mmCIF file of C-alpha atoms in Angstrom:
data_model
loop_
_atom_site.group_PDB
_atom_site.id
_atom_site.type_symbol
_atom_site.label_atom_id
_atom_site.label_comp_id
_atom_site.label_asym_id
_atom_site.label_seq_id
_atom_site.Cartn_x
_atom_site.Cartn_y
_atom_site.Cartn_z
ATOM 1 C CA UNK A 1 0.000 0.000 0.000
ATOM 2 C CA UNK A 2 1.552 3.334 -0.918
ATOM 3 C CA UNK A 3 1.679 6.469 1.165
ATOM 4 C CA UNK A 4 -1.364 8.299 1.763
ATOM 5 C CA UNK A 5 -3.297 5.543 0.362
ATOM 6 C CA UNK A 6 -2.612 6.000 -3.597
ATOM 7 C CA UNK A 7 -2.539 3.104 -4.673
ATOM 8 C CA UNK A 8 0.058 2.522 -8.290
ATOM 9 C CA UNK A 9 -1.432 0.903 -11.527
ATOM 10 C CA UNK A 10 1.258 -1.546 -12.714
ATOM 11 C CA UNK A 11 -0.234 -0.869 -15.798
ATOM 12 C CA UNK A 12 0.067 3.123 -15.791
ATOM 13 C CA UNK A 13 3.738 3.101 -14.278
ATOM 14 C CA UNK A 14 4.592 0.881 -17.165
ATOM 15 C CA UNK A 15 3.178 3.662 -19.880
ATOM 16 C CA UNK A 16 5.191 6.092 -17.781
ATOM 17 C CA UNK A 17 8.173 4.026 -18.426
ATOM 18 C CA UNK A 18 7.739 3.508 -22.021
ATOM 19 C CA UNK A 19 7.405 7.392 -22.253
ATOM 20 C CA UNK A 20 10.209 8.087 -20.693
ATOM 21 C CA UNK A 21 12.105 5.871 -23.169
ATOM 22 C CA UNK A 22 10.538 7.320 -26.051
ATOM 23 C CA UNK A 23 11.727 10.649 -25.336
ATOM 24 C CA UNK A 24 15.349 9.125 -24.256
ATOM 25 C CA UNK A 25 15.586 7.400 -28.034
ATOM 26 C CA UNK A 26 14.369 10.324 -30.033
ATOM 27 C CA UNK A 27 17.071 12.801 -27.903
ATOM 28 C CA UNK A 28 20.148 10.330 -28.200
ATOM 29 C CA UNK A 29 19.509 8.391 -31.618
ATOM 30 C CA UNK A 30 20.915 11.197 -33.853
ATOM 31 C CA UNK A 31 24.038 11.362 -31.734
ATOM 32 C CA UNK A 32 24.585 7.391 -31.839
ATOM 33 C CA UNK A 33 23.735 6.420 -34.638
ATOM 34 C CA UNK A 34 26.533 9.488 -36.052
ATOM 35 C CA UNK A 35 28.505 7.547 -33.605
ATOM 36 C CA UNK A 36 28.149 4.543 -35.317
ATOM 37 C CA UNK A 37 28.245 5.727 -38.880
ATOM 38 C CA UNK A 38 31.971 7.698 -37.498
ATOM 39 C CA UNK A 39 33.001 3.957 -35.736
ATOM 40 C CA UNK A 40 32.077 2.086 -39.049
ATOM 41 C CA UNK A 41 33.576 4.109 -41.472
ATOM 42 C CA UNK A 42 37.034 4.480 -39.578
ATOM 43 C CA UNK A 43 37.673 1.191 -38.352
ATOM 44 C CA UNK A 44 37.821 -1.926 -41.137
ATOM 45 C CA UNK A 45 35.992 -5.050 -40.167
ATOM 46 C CA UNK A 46 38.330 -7.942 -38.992
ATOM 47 C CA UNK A 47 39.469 -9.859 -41.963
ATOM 48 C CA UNK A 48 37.285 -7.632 -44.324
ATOM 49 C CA UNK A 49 38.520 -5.565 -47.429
ATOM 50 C CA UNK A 50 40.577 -2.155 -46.741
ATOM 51 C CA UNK A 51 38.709 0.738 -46.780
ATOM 52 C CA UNK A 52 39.035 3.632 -49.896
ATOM 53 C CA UNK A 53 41.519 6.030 -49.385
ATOM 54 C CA UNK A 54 40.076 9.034 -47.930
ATOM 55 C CA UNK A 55 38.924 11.192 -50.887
ATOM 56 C CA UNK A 56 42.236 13.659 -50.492
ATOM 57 C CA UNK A 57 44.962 11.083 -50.762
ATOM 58 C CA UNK A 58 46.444 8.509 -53.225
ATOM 59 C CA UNK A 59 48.690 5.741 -52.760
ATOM 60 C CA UNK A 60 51.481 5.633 -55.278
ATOM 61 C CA UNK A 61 51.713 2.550 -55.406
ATOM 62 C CA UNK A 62 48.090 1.756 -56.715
ATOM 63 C CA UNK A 63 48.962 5.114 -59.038
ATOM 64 C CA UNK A 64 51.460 3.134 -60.592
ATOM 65 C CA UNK A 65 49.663 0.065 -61.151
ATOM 66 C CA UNK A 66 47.287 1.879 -63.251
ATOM 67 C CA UNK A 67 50.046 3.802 -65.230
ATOM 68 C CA UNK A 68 51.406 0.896 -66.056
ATOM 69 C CA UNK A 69 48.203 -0.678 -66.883
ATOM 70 C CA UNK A 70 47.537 2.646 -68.928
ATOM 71 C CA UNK A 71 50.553 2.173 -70.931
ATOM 72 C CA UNK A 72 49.662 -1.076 -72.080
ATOM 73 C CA UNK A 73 46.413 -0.707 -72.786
ATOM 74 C CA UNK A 74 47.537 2.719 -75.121
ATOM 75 C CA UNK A 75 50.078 0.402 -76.788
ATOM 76 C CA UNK A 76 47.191 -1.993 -77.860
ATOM 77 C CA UNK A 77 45.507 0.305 -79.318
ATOM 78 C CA UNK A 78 48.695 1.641 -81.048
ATOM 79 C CA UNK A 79 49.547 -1.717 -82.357
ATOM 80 C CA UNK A 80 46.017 -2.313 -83.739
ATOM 81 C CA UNK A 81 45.924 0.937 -85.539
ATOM 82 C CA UNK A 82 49.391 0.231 -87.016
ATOM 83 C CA UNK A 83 48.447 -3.449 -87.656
ATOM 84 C CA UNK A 84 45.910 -2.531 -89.500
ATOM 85 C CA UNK A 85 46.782 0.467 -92.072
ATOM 86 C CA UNK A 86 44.692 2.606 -90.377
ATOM 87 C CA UNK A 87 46.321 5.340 -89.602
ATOM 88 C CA UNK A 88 44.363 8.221 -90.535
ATOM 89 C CA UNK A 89 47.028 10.367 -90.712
ATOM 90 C CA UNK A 90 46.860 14.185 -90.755
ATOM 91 C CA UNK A 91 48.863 17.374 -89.786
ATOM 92 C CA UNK A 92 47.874 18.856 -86.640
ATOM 93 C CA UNK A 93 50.306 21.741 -86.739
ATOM 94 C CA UNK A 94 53.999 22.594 -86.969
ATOM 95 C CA UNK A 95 56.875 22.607 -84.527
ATOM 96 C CA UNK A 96 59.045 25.647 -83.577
ATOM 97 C CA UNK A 97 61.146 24.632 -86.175
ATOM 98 C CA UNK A 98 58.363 24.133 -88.704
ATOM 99 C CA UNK A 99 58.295 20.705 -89.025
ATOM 100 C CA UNK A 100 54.714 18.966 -88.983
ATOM 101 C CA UNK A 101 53.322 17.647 -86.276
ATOM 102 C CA UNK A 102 51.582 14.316 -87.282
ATOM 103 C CA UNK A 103 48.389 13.238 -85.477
ATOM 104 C CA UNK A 104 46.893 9.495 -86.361
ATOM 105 C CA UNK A 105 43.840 7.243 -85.182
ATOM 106 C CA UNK A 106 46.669 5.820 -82.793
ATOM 107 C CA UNK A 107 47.101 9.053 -80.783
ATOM 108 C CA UNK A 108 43.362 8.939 -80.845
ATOM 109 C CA UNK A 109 42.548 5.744 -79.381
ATOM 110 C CA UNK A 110 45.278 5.208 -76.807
ATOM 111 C CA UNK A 111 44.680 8.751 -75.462
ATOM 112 C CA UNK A 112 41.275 7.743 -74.497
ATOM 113 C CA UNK A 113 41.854 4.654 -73.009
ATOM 114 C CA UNK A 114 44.908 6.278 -71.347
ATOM 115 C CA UNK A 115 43.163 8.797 -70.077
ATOM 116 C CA UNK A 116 40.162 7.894 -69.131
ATOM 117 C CA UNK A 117 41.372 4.791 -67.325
ATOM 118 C CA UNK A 118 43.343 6.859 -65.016
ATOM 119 C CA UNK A 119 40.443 9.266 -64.235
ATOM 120 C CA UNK A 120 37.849 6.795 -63.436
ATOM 121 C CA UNK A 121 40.519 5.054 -60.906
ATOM 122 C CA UNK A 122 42.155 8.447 -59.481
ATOM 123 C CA UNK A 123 38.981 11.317 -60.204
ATOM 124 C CA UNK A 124 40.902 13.999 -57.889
ATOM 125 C CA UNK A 125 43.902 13.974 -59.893
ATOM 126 C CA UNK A 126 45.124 16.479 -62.579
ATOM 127 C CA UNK A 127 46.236 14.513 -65.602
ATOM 128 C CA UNK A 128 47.806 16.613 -68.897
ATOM 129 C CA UNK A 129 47.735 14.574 -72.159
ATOM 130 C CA UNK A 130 49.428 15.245 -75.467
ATOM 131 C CA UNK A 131 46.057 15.166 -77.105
ATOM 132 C CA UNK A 132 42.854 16.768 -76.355
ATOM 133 C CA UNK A 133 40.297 14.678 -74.450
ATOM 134 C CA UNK A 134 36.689 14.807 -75.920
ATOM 135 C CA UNK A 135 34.156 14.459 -73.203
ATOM 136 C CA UNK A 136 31.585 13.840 -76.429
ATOM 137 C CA UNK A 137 33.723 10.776 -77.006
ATOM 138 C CA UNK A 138 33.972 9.474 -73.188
ATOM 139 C CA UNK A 139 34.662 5.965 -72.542
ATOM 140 C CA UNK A 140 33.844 3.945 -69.510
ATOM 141 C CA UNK A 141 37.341 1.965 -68.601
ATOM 142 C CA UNK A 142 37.625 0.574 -64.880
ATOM 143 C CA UNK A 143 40.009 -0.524 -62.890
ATOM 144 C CA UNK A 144 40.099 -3.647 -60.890
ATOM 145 C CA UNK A 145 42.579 -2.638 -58.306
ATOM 146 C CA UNK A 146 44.871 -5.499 -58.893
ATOM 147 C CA UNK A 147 48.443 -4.598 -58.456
ATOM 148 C CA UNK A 148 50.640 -6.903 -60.233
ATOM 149 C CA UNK A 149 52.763 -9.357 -58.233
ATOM 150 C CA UNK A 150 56.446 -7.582 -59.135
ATOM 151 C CA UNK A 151 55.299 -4.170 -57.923
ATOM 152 C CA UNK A 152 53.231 -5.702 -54.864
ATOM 153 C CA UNK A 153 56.693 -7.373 -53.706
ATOM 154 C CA UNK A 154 59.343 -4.123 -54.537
ATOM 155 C CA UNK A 155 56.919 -1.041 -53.975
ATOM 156 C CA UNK A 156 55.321 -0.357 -50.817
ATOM 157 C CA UNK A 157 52.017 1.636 -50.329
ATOM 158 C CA UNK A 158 52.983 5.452 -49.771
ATOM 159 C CA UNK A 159 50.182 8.166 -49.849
ATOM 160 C CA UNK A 160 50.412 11.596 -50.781
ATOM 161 C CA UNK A 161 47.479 14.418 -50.918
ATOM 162 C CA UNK A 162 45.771 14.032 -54.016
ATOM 163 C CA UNK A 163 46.490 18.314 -54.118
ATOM 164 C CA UNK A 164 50.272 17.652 -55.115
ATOM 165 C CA UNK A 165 50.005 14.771 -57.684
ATOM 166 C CA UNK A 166 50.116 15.457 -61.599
ATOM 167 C CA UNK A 167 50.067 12.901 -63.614
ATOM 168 C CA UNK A 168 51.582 13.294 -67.814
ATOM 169 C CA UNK A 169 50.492 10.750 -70.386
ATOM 170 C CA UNK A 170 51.952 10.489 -73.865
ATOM 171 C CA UNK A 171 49.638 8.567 -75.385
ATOM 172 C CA UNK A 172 52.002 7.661 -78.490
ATOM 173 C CA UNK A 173 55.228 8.923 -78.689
ATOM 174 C CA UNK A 174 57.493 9.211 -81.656
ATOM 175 C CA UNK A 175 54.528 9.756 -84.299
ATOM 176 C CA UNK A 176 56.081 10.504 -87.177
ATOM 177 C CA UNK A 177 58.632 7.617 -86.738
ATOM 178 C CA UNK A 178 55.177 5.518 -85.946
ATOM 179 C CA UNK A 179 53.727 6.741 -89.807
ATOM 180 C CA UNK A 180 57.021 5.689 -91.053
ATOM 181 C CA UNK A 181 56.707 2.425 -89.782
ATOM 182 C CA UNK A 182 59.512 2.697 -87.491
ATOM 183 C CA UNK A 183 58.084 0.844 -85.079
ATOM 184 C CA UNK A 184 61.061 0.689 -83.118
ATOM 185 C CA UNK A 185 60.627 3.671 -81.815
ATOM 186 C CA UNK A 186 57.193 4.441 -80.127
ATOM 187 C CA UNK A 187 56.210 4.142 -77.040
ATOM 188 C CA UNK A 188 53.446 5.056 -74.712
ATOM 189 C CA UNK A 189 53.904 6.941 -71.817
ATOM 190 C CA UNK A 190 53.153 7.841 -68.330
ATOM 191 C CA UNK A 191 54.876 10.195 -65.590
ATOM 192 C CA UNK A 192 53.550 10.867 -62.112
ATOM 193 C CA UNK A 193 55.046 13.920 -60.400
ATOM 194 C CA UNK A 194 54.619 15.242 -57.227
ATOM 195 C CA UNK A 195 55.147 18.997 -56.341
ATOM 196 C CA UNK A 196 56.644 18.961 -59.929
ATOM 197 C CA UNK A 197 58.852 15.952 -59.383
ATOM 198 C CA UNK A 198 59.061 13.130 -61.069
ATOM 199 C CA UNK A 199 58.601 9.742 -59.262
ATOM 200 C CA UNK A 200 56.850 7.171 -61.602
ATOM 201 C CA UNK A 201 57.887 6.565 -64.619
ATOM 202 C CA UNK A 202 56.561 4.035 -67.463
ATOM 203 C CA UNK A 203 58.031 3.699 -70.710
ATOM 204 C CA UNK A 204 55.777 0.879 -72.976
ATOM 205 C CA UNK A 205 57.086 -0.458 -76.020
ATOM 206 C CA UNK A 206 54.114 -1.767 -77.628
ATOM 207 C CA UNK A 207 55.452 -3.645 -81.039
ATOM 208 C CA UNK A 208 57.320 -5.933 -78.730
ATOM 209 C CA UNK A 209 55.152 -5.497 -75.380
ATOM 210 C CA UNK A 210 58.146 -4.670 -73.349
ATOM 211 C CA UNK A 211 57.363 -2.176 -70.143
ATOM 212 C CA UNK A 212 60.075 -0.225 -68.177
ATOM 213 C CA UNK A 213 59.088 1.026 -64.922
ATOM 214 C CA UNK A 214 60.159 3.077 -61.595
ATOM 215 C CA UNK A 215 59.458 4.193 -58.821
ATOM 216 C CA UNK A 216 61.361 6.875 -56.909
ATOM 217 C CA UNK A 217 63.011 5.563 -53.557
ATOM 218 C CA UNK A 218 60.659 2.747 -54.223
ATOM 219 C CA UNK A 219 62.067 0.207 -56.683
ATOM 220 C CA UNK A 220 62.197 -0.742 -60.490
ATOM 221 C CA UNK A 221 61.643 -3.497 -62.938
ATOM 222 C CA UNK A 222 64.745 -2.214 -65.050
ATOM 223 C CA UNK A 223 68.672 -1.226 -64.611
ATOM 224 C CA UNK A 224 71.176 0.869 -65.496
ATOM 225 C CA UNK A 225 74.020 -0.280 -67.313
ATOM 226 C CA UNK A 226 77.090 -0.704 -65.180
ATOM 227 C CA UNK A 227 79.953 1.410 -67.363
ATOM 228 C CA UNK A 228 80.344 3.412 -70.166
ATOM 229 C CA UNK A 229 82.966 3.286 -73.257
ATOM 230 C CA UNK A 230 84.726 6.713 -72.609
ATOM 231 C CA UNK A 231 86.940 6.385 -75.970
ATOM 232 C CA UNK A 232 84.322 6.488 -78.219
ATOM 233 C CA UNK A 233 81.493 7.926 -76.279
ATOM 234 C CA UNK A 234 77.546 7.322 -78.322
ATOM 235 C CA UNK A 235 75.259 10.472 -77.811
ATOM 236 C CA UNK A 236 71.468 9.718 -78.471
ATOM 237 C CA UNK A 237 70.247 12.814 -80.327
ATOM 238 C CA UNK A 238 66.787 13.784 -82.420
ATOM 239 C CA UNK A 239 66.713 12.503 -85.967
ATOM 240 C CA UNK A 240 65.876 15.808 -87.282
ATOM 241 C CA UNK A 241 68.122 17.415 -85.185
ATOM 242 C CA UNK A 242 71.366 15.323 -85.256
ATOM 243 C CA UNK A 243 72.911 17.911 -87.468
ATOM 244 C CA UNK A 244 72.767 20.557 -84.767
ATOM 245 C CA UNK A 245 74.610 18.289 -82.506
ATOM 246 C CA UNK A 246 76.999 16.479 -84.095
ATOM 247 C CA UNK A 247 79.838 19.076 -84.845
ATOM 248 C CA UNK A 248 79.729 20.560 -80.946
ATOM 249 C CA UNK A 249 79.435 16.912 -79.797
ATOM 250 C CA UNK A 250 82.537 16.191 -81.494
ATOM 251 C CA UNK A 251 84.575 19.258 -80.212
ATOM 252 C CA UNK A 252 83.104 17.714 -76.558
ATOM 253 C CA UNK A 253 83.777 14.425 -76.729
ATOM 254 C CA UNK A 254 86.056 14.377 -79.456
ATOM 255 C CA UNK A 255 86.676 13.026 -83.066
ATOM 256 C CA UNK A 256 85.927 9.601 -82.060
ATOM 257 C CA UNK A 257 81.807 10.797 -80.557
ATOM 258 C CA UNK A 258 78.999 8.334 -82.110
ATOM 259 C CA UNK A 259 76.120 10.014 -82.600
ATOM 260 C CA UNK A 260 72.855 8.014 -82.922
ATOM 261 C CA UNK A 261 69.693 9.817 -84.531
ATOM 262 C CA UNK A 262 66.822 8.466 -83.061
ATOM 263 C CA UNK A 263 63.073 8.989 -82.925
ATOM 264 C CA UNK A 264 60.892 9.660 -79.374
ATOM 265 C CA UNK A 265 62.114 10.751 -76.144
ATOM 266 C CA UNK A 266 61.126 7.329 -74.125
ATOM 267 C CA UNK A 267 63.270 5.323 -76.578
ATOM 268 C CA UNK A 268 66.634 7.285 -76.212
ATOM 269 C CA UNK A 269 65.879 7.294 -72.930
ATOM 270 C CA UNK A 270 65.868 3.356 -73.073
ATOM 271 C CA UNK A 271 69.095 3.178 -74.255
ATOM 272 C CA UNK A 272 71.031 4.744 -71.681
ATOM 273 C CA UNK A 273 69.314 1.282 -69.506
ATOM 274 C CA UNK A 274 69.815 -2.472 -69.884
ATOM 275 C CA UNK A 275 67.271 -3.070 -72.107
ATOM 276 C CA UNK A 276 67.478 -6.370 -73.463
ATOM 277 C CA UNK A 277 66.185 -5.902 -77.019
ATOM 278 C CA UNK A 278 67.543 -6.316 -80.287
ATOM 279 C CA UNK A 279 65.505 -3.528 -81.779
ATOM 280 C CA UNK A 280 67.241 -0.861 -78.723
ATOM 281 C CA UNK A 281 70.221 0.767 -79.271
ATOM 282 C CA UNK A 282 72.429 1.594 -76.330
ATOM 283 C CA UNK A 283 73.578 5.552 -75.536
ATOM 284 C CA UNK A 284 75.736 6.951 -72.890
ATOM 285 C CA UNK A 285 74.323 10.310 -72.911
ATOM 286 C CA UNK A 286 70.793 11.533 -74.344
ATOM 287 C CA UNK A 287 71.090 15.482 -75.606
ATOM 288 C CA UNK A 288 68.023 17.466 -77.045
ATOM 289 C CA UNK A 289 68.742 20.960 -78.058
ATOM 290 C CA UNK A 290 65.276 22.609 -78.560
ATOM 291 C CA UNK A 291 62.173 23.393 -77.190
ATOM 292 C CA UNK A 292 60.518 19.543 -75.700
ATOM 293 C CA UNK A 293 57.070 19.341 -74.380
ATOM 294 C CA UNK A 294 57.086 17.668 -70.936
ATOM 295 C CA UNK A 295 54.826 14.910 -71.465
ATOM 296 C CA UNK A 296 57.387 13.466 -74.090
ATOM 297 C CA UNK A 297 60.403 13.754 -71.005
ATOM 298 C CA UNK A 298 58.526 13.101 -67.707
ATOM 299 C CA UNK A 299 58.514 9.401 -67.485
ATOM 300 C CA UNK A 300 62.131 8.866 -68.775
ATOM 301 C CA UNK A 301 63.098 11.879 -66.506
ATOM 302 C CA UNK A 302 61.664 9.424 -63.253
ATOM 303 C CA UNK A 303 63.093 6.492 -64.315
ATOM 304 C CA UNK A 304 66.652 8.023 -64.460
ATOM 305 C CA UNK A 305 65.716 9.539 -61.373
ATOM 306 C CA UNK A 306 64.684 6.500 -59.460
ATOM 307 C CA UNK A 307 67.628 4.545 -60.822
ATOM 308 C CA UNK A 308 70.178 7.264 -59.635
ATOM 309 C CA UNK A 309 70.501 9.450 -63.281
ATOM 310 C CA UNK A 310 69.987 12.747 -64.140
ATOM 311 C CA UNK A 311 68.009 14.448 -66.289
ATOM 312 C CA UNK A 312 68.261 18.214 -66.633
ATOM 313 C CA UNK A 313 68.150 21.219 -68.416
ATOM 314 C CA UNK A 314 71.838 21.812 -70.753
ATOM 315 C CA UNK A 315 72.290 24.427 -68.131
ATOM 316 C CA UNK A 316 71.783 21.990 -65.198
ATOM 317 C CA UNK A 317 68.378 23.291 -64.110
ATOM 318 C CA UNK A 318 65.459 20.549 -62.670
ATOM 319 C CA UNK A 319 62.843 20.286 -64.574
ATOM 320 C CA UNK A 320 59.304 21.155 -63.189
ATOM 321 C CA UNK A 321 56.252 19.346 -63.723
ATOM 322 C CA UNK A 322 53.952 21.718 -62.929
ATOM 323 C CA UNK A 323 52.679 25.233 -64.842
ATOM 324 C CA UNK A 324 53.268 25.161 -68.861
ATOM 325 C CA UNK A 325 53.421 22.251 -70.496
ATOM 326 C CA UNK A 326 56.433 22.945 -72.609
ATOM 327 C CA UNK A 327 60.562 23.235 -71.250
ATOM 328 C CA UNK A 328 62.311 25.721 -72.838
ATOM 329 C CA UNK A 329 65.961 24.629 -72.139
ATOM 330 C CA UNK A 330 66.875 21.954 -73.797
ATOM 331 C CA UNK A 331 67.968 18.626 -72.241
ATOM 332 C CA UNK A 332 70.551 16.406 -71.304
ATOM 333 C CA UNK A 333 70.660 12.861 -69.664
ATOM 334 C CA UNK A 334 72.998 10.530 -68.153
ATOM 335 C CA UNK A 335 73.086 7.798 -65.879
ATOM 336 C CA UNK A 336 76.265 6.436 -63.897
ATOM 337 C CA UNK A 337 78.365 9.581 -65.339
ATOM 338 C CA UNK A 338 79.413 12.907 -63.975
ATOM 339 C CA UNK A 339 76.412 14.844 -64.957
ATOM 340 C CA UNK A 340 77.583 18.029 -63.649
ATOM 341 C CA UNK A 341 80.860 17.329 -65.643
ATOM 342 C CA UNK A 342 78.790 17.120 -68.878
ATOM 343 C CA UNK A 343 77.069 20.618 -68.139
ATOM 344 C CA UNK A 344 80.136 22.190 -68.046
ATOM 345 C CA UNK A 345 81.447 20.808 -71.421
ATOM 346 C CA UNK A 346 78.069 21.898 -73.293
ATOM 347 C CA UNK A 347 77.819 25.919 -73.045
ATOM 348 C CA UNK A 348 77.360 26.404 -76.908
ATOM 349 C CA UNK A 349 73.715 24.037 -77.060
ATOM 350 C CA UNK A 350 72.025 25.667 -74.356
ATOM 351 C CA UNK A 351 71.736 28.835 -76.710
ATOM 352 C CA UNK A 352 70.757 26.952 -79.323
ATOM 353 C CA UNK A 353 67.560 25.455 -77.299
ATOM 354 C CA UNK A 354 65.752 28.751 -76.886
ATOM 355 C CA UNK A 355 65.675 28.859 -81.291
#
């Protein structure tokens, strides 16, 4: 018997109750179940798959899965195109030194899949491309986010904010070589930089399906060639430009200087490497004397990089990644050789890269 002789309903004290934890759940479920979204989303379940990378950071490792994965997928369509006669060939301007600038279904093609298959795996990422991307001619190309077994066991995951990351394609390199036929020569390529550096390089050969890649303090696929013939030195050079180089190469190197025309920027950068190819020739040093567009320079400028070469400027300046898409200065590349030596012998062609 209660006080004063009320007498409690079981039945009304447990509508009181329920009451009471109605308004308990309506004031606390916001606040736990934000709780619960926060706990789910930062901790992975036990033995479950990893959670995405937070939308501001990318792992360079996965980044250079794709690229190389881009590369090879350009190169197909390369090969194809070439395979089959169908070129499509037409001028899509003229160099500084008024020479025309081929453009072909290849460029076409592998700049699509290149590009798009880098943009639907990494969306927050700047990516310049040779060629112009048509958003009327989209194409839907996923990743899987398999990372091959050889860059799974030398690379290890290392993120970066998404902010600082550019990425260069060259969807086919060495064009007019590739309407030639000289299929030697092309290559597909892609460059990651980071705060304008270069770190990833790939360098696809894709009539003979070879792929050179690397990583910057991270690891490589390919090597450098251990030495050098110092007698009779070989200097890579531009096919159209091997006049321009040949007489102050001499009066560098001396009388006995080979020099080695060549077509595309990822193929004389090749043959500074151990590239074990019948169809590469091998170079000590690679020289350019005019104005190079970075897209053609970034990947081969990483892989020297990552393997301990150099890649600068005839004046000895870094190239940056970032801004304009074109270096001004000329460019000169060695691996395992006094670069800074090299510089110093080569005062006359840095003039002659600003023509």
């Amino acid at each position: 018997m209660a006080p004063m002789g009320i007498r409690l309903s079981p039945l009304g004290m447990a509508v009181f109750c329920l009451l009471g934890l109605g308004v308990l759940y309506h004031l606390y479920s916001g606040f736990l179940a934000g709780r619960f979204a926060f706990f789910m989303l930062s901790e992975p379940a036990a033995g479950g798959p990893e959670t995405p990378h937070s939308s501001g950071a990318v792992d360079l490792r996965e980044l250079l899965a794709v690229s190389v994965l881009a590369a090879v997928r350009g190169g197909e369509e390369v090969k194809r195109v070439r395979d089959g006669n169908d070129l499509n060939a037409k001028a899509k301007g003229k160099t500084r030194e008024g020479a025309e600038e081929q453009l072909t279904s290849g460029d076409l093609l592998s700049n699509r899949k290149m590009f798009y298959l880098l943009k639907s795996a990494f969306p927050a990422v700047q990516i310049n491309s040779e060629e112009r991307v048509d958003t009327a001619d989209q194409e839907t190309v996923s990743w899987n986010r398999s990372i091959p077994e050889d860059i799974k066991q030398k690379i290890q995951p290392k993120e970066v904010p998404a902010e600082s990351v550019t990425v260069w394609i060259d969807p086919l390199d060495a064009t007019q070589e590739y309407t030639e036929n000289l299929r030697q020569y092309v290559t597909t390529m892609v460059c990651v930089a980071v705060n304008g550096k270069p770190v990833i390089g790939v360098i696809h050969k894709p009539f003979s399906a070879y792929t050179a890649w690397a990583m910057v303090d991270g690891g490589s696929n390919i090597k450098a060639r251990s030495s050098y013939n110092e007698k009779t030195p070989r200097i890579i050079v531009s096919r159209s430009h091997s006049g321009k180089v040949e007489q102050v190469a001499r009066q560098t190197f001396g009388n006995n200087t080979v020099i080695i025309p060549a077509g595309g920027a990822g193929y004389k950068v090749l043959a500074l490497l151990d590239v074990a190819e019948k169809n590469q020739e091998e170079a000590d040093v690679y020289i350019h004397v005019t104005y190079i567009k970075k897209w053609d320079i970034c990947a081969g400028n990483a892989v020297l990089r990552a393997l301990g070469g150099h890649m600068t400027t005839l004046s000895g300046e870094e190239i940056s990644y970032t801004g304009s898409d074109g270096n001004e200065g000329g460019l000169i590349a060695s691996i395992n050789m006094n670069h800074k030596a090299l510089i110093e012998k080569l005062p006359d062609l840095e003039k002659t890269s600003h023509k």
